[in-house]
Coordinates of C-alpha atoms in Angstrom, one line a residue:
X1 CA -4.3 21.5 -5.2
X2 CA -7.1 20.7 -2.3
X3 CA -8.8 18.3 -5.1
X4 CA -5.3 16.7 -5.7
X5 CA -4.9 16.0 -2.0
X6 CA -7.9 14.4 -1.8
X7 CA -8.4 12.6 -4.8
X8 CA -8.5 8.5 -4.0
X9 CA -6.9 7.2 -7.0
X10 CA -3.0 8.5 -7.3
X11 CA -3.8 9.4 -11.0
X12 CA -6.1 11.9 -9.9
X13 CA -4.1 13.1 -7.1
X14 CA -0.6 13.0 -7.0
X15 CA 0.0 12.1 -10.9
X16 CA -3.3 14.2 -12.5
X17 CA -1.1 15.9 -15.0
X18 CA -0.3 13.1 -16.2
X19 CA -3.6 11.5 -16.2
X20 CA -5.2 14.7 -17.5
X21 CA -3.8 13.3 -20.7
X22 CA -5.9 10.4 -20.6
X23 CA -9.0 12.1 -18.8
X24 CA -10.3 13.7 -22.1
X25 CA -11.0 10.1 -23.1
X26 CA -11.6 7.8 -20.4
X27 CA -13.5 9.9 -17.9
X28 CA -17.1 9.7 -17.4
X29 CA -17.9 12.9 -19.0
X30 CA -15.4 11.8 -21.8
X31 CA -18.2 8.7 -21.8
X32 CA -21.2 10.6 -21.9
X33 CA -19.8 12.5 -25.0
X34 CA -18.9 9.8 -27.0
X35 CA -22.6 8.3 -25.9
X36 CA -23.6 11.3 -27.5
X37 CA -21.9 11.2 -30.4
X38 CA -22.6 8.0 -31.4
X39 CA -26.0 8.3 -30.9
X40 CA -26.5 11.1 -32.7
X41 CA -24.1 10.0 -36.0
X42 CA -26.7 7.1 -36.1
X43 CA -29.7 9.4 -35.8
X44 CA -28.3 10.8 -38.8
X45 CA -27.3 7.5 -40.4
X46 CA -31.0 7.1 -40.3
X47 CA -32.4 10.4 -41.5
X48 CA -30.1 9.8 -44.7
X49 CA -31.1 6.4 -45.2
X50 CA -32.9 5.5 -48.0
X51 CA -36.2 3.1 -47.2
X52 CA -36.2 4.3 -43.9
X53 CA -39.2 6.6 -43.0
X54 CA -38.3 9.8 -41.1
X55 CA -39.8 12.4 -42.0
X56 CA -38.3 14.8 -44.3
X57 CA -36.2 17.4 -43.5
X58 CA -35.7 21.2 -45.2
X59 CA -32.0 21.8 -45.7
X60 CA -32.2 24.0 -43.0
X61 CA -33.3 21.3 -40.8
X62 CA -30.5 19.1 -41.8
X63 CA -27.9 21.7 -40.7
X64 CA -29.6 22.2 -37.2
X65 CA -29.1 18.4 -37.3
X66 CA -25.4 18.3 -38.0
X67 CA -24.8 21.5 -36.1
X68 CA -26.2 19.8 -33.2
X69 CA -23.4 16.7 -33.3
X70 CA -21.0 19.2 -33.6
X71 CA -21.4 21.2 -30.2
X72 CA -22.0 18.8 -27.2
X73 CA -19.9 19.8 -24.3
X74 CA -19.1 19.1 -20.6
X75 CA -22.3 21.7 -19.8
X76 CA -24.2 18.7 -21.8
X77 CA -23.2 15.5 -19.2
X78 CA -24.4 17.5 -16.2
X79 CA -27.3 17.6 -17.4
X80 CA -27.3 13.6 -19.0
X81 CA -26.2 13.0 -15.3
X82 CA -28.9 14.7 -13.9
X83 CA -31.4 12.6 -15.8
X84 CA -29.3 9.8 -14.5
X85 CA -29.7 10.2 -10.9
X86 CA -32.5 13.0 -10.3
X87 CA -34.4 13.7 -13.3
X88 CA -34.2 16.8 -15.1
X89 CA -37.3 18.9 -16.6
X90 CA -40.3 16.5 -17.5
X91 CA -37.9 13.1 -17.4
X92 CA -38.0 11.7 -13.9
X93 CA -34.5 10.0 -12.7
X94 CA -33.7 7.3 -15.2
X95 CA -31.1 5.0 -12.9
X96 CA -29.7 3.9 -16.8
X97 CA -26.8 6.3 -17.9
X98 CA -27.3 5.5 -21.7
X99 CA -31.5 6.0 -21.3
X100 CA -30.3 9.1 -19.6
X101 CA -28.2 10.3 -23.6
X102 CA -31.1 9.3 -25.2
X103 CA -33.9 11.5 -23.0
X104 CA -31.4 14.2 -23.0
X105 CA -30.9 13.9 -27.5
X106 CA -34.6 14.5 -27.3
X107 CA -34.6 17.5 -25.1
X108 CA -32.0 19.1 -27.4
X109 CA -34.4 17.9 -30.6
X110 CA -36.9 19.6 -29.4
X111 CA -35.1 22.8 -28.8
X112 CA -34.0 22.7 -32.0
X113 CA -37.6 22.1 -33.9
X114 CA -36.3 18.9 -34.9
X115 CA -39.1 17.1 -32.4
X116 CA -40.5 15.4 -35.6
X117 CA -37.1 13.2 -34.7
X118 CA -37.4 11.8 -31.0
X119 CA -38.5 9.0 -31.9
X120 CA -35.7 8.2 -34.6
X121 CA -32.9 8.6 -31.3
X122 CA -31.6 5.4 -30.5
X123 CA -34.1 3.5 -32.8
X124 CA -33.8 -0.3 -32.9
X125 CA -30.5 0.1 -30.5
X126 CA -29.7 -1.9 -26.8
X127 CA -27.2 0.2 -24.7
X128 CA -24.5 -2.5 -25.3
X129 CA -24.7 -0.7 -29.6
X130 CA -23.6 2.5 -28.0
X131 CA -21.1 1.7 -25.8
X132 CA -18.8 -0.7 -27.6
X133 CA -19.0 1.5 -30.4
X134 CA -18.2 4.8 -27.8
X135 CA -15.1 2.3 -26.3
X136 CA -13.9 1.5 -29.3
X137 CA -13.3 5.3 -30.2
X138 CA -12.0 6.3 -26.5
X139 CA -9.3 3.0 -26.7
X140 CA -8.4 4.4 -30.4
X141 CA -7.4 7.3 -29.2
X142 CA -6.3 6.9 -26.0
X143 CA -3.9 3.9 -27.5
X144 CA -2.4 6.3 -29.6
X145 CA -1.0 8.8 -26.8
X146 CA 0.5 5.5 -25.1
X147 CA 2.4 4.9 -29.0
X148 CA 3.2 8.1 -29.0
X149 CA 4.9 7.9 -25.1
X150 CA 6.5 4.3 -26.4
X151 CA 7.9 6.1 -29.7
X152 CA 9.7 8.9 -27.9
X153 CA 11.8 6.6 -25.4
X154 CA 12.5 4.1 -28.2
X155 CA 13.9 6.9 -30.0
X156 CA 15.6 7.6 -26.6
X157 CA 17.1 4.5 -26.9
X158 CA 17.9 4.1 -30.3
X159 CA 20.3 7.3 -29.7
X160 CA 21.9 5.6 -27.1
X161 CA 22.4 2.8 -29.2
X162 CA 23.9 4.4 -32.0
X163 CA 26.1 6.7 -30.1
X164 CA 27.6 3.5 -27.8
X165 CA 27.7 1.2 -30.5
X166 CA 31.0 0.3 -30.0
X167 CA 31.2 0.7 -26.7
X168 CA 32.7 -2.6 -25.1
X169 CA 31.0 -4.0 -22.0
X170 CA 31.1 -7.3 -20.2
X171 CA 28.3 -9.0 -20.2
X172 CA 26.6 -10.8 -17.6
X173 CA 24.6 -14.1 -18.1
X174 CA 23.6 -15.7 -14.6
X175 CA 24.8 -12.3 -13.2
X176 CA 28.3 -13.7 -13.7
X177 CA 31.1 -12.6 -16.6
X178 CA 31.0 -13.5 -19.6
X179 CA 31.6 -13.0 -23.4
X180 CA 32.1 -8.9 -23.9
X181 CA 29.5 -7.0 -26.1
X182 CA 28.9 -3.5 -26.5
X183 CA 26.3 -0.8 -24.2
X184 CA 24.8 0.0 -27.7
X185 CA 23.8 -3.4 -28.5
X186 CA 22.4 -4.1 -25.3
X187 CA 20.3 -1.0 -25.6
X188 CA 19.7 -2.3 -29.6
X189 CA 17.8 -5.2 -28.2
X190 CA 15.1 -3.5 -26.1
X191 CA 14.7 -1.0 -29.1
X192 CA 13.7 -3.9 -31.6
X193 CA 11.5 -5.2 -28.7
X194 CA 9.9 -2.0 -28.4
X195 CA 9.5 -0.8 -31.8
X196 CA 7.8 -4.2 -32.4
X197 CA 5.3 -4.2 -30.4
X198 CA 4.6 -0.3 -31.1
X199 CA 3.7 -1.6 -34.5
X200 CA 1.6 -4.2 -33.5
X201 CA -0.2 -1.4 -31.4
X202 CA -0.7 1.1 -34.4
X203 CA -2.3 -2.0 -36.2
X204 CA -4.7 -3.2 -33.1
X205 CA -8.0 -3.6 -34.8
X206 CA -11.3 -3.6 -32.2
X207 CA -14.2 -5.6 -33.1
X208 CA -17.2 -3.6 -32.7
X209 CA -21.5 -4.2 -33.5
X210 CA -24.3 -2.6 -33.9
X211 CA -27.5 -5.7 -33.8
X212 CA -29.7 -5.1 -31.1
X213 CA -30.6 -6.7 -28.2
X214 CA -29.9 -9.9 -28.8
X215 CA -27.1 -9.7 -31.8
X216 CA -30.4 -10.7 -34.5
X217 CA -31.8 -6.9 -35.8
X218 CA -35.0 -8.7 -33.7
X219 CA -36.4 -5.2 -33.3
X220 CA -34.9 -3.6 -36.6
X221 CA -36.4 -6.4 -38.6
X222 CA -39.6 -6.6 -37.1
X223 CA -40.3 -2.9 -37.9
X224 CA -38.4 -2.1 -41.1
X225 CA -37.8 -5.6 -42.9
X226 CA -37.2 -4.5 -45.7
X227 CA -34.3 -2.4 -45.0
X228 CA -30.4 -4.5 -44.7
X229 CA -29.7 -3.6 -41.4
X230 CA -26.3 -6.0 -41.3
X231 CA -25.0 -3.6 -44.1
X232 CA -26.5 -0.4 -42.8
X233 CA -24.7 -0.9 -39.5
X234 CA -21.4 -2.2 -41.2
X235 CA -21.2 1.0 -43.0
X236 CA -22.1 3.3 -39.8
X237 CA -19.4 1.6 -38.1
X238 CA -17.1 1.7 -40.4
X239 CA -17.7 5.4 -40.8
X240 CA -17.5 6.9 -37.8
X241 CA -13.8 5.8 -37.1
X242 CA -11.0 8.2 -38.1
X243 CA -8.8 7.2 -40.8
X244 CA -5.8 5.8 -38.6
X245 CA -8.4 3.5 -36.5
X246 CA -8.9 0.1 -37.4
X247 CA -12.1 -1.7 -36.6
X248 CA -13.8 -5.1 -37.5
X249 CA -16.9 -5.6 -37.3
X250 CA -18.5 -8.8 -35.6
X251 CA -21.9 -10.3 -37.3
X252 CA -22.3 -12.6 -34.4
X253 CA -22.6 -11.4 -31.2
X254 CA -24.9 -11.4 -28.3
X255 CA -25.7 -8.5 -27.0
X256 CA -22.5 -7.7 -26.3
X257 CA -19.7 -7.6 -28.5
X258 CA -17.8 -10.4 -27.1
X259 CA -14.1 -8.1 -26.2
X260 CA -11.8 -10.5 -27.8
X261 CA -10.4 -7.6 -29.3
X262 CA -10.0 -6.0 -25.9
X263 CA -8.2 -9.0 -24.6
X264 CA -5.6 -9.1 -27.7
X265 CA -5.1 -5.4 -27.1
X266 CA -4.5 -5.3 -23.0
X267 CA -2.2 -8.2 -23.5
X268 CA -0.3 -6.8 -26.1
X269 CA 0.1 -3.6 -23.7
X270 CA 1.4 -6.2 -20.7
X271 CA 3.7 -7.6 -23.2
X272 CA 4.6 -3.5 -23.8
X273 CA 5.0 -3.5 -20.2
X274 CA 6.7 -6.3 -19.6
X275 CA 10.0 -5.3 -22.0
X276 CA 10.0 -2.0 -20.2
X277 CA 9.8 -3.4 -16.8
X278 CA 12.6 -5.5 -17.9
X279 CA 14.6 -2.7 -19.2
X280 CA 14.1 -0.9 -16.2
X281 CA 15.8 -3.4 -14.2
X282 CA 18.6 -3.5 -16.2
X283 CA 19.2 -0.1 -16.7
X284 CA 19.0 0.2 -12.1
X285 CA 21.9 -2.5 -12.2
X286 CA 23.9 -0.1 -14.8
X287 CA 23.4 2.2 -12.1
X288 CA 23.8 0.5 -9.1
X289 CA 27.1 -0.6 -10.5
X290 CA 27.6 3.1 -11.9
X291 CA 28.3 2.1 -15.5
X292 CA 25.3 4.6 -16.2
X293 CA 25.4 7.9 -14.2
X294 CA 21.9 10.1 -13.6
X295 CA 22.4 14.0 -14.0
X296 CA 21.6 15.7 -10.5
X297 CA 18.3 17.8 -10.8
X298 CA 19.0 21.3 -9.6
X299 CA 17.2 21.7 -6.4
X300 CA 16.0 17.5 -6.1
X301 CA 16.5 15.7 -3.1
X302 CA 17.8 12.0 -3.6
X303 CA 17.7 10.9 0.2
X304 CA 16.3 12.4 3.0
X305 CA 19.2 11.4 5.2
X306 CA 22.2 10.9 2.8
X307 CA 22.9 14.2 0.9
X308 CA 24.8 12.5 -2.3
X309 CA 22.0 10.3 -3.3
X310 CA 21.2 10.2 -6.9
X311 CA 18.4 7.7 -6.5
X312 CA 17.3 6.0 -10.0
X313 CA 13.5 7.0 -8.8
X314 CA 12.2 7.2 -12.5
X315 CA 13.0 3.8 -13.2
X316 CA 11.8 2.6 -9.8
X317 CA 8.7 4.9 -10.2
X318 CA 7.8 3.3 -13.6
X319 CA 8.4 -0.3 -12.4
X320 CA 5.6 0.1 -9.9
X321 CA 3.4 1.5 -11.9
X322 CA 3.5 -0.8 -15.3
X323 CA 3.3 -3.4 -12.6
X324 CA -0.3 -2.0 -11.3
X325 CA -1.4 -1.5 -14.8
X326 CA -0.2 -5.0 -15.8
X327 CA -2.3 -5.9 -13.0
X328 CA -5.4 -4.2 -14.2
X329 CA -4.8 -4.6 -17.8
X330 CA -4.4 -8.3 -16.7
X331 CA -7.7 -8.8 -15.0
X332 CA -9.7 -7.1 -18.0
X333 CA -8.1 -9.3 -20.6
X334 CA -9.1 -12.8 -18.2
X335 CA -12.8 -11.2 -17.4
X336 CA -13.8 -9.2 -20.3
X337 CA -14.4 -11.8 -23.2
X338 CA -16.2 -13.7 -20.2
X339 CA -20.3 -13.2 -20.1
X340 CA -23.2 -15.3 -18.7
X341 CA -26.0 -16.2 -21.7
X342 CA -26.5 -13.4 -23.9
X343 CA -25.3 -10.8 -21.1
X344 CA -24.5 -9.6 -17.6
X345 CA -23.4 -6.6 -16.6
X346 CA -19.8 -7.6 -14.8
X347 CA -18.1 -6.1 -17.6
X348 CA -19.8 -2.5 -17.7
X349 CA -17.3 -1.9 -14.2
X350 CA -14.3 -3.2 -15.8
X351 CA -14.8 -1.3 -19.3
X352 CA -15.3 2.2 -16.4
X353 CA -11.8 1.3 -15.5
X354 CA -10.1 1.9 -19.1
X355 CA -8.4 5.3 -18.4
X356 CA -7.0 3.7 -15.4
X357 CA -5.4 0.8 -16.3
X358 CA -3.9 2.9 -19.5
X359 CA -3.0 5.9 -17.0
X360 CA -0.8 3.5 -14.6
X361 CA 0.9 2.5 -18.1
X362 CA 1.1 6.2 -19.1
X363 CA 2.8 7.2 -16.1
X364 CA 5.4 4.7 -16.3
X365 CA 6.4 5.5 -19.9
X366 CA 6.9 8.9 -19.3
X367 CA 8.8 8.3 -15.9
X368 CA 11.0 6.1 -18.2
X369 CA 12.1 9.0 -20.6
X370 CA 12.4 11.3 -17.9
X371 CA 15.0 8.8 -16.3
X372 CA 16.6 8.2 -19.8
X373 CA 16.7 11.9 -20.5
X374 CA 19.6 12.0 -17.3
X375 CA 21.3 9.2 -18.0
X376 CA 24.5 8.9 -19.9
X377 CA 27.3 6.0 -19.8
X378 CA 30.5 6.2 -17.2
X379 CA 33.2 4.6 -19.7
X380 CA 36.0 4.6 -17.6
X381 CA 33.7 2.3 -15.3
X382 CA 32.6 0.1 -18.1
X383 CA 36.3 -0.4 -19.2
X384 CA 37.5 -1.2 -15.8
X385 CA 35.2 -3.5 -15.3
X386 CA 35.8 -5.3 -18.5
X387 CA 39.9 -5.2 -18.6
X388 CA 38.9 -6.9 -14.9
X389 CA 37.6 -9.7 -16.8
X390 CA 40.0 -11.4 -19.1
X391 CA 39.2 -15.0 -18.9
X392 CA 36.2 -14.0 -20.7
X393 CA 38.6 -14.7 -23.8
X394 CA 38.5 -18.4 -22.7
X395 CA 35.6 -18.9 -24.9
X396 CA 37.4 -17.3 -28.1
X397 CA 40.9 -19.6 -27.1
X398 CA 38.7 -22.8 -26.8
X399 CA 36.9 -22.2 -30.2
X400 CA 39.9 -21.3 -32.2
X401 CA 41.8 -24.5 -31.1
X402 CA 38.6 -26.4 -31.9
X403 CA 38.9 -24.9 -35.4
X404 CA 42.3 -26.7 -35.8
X405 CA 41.0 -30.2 -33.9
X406 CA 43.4 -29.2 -31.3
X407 CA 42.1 -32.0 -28.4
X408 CA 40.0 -31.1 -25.5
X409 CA 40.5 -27.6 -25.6
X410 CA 37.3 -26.7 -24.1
X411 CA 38.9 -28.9 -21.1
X412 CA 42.2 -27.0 -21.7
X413 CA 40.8 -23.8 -21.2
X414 CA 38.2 -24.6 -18.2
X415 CA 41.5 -25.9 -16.0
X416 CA 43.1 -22.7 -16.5
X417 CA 40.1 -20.5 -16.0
X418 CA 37.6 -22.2 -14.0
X419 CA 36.4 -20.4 -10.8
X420 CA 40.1 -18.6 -10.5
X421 CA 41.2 -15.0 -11.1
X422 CA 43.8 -14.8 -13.8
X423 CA 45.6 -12.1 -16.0
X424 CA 45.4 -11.0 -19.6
X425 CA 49.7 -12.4 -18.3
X426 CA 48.4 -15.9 -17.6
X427 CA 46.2 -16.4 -20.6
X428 CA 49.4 -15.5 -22.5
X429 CA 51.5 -17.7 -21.2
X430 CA 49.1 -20.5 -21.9
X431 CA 49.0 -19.7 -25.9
X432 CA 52.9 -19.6 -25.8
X433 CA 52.8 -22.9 -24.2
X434 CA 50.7 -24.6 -26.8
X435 CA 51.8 -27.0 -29.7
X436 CA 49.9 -25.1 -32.6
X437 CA 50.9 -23.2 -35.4
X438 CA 52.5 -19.7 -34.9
X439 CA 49.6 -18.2 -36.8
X440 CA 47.1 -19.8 -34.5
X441 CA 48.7 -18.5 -31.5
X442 CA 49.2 -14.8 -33.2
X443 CA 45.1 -15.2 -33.6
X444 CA 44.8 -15.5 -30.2
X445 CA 46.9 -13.2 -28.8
X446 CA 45.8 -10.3 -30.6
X447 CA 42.6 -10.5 -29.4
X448 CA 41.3 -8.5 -26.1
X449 CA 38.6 -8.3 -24.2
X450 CA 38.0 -4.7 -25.7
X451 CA 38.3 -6.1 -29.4
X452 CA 36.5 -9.3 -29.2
X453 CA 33.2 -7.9 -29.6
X454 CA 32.0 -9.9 -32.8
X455 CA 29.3 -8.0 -34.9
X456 CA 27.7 -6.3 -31.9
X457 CA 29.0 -2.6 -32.9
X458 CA 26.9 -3.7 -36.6
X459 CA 24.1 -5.1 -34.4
X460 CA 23.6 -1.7 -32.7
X461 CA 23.6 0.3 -35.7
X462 CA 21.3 -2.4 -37.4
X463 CA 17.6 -0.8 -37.4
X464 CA 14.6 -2.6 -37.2
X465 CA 12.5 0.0 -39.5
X466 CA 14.7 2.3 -42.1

């Protein structure tokens, strides 16, 4: 609790169950790991590949070597850290965290009689290899808890939908009555928004490369030109991704991988945000108005001062927070794909603030479904506040005379109606008043606002994926 209270960032304070979720990916020992990894898995890219001249291995060997991938732990970045900023055994302080991995593969080599190898560890390679390929598996991954967040409140709302489908609301357009549609609709809309973009999440591919210093093989080719180091690399990429985790990978590059990718990603996760911020402010006026009413938390306090609060604090609470990480995710779209010449180093700070930027948008998805998970819809308050409403049916009166060239009925209607209360009475008395067919004014007068809902019980139902 003490390191919660004095954590600086919220996400490791006050919200660090939450970001705990995202820690195992985006910290910097989750950093050093996948440093680790990825070096190694290259290490043994090499050792497999034919024409290129390590020395040869018994099969025993080989196992230490795989074992040796398989069991780096958080015991493993104190030490890499060490390297980093004191030294550690016969390797003074490096100052260069991925020089640091690379000392630290070669301590564990030895260890392992595999010293015949040291040399082999991060052959041919510039930092920039190792890091976009390590980022590239930590925004995989950590992507896919943020779908899985965004899955569970669209299937929030798509029960909401479904159950309200036909259940008539007035609608508001400039925050002012108008033509009636249903609560299940409305919610309808967002869940096609949402499920949308989800799938243009789960298909978000990340450009990656693996070409030296300069984005030529300079070094690769100089030592080993025989060997097609464009295709060797192509295929170690493409291999150390899991099966769900799309990559491309760029042949032209300085040397860095120029974050395009990055940028199409963190603005498809503001658009994300953006629906859900916009959601969230509807679903506070359903509240406000009490059309929606919150479930009181056993125990929860809604206002200091005023006992009966209910307080929609979920949906204000994930507002907030897609708004910082809209912020953040914002920023690294604008600087990321930005770098002087071949390279500078302003995007190394910005990649260290990944897990932040996708925390602030984890906590507001799952402050969402906690808010949606207490909600449920006051009808008697969603009736009243259509049957309040009746000159909504002006639009349906001016149409249907329009469909029998009755003149000027728009102008017809908009005297009646315009800017005055009137009664379901009033709007009566004007059909019975008309010179049009008995049939025509039968049409009309059966409708309500209640009934004259178009397809929008069908629209809720529709679904976007089946």
């Amino acid at each position: 609790m003490s390191d919660a209270l004095t954590a600086l960032c919220p996400l490791d304070g006050r919200y660090q169950k939450t970001g705990a979720k995202l820690a195992k990916y985006f910290s910097e020992q989750a950093l050093i790991l996948y440093r680790l990894r990825v070096m190694h898995r290259w290490l043994v890219t090499l050792v497999g590949q034919r024409g290129v001249p390590t020395p040869e291995l018994t099969a025993e060997q080989h196992e230490k070597l795989t074992d040796l991938g398989n069991s780096f732990e958080a015991a493993d970045c104190v030490i890499v850290k060490k390297i980093e900023t004191e030294g550690y055994g016969a390797y003074k302080r490096t100052n260069h965290d991925v020089k640091a991995c690379e000392f630290y593969l070669r301590i564990l080599l030895e260890d392992a009689g595999l010293g015949m190898l040291c040399e082999w560890v991060h052959f041919s390679c510039t930092s920039e290899d190792v890091n976009n390929v390590a980022y590239m598996l930590m925004l995989h991954r950590g992507v896919s808890i943020l779908v899985d967040s965004t899955t569970a409140i669209s299937e929030e709302i798509t029960i909401m939908s479904s159950d309200h489908a036909g259940l008539a609301m007035l609608a508001r357009t400039h925050g002012q009555p108008a033509t009636p549609t249903t609560f299940g609709k409305e919610m309808s809309v967002f869940e096609r928004r949402i499920d949308l973009l989800i799938t243009r999440l789960m298909d978000v591919r990340i450009s990656v490369k693996w070409n030296g210093a300069s984005g030529n093989y300079n070094a690769a080719n100089a030592a080993l030109p025989h060997i097609a180091w464009q295709t060797l690399a192509e295929g170690f990429c493409t291999m150390i991704v899991e099966k769900n985790e799309r990559i491309d990978f760029n042949t032209h590059t300085t040397q860095i991988e120029p974050h395009d990718s990055y940028a199409e990603l963190f603005d498809l996760l503001t658009q994300l945000n953006t629906v859900l911020i916009g959601f969230n402010q509807d679903i506070w006026r359903y509240v406000s108005d009490d059309w929606l009413v919150q479930k009181a938390v056993e125990g929860e306090v809604g206002s200091s001062a005023m006992p009966h609060k209910v307080n929609p604090i979920d949906f204000e609470n994930a507002e907030g927070n897609l708004g910082i990480a809209n912020a953040l995710l914002g920023h690294m779209a604008r600087k990321l794909p930005i770098s002087r010449l071949q390279r500078d180093l302003s995007d190394s700070t910005v990649e260290r603030n990944f897990g932040m930027a996708l925390g602030y948008c984890l906590l507001g998805y799952e402050a969402i479904l906690r808010g949606l998970r207490k909600l449920s819809p006051n009808e008697a308050k969603i009736g009243a506040a259509l049957a309040e409403h009746p000159e909504v049916l002006t639009e349906a009166y001016q149409t249907i005379l329009r469909s029998v060239n009755y003149p000027n009925a728009y102008d017809a209607l908009k005297g009646l109606a315009r800017g005055k209360k009137i009664t379901l009475e009033d709007l009566h008395a004007f059909v019975h008043s008309l010179d049009v067919p008995q049939f025509v004014k039968q049409q009309m007068l059966a409708l309500t606002p209640e009934t004259y809902l178009g397809i929008a019980p069908e629209l809720a139902r529709q679904k976007l994926f089946t």
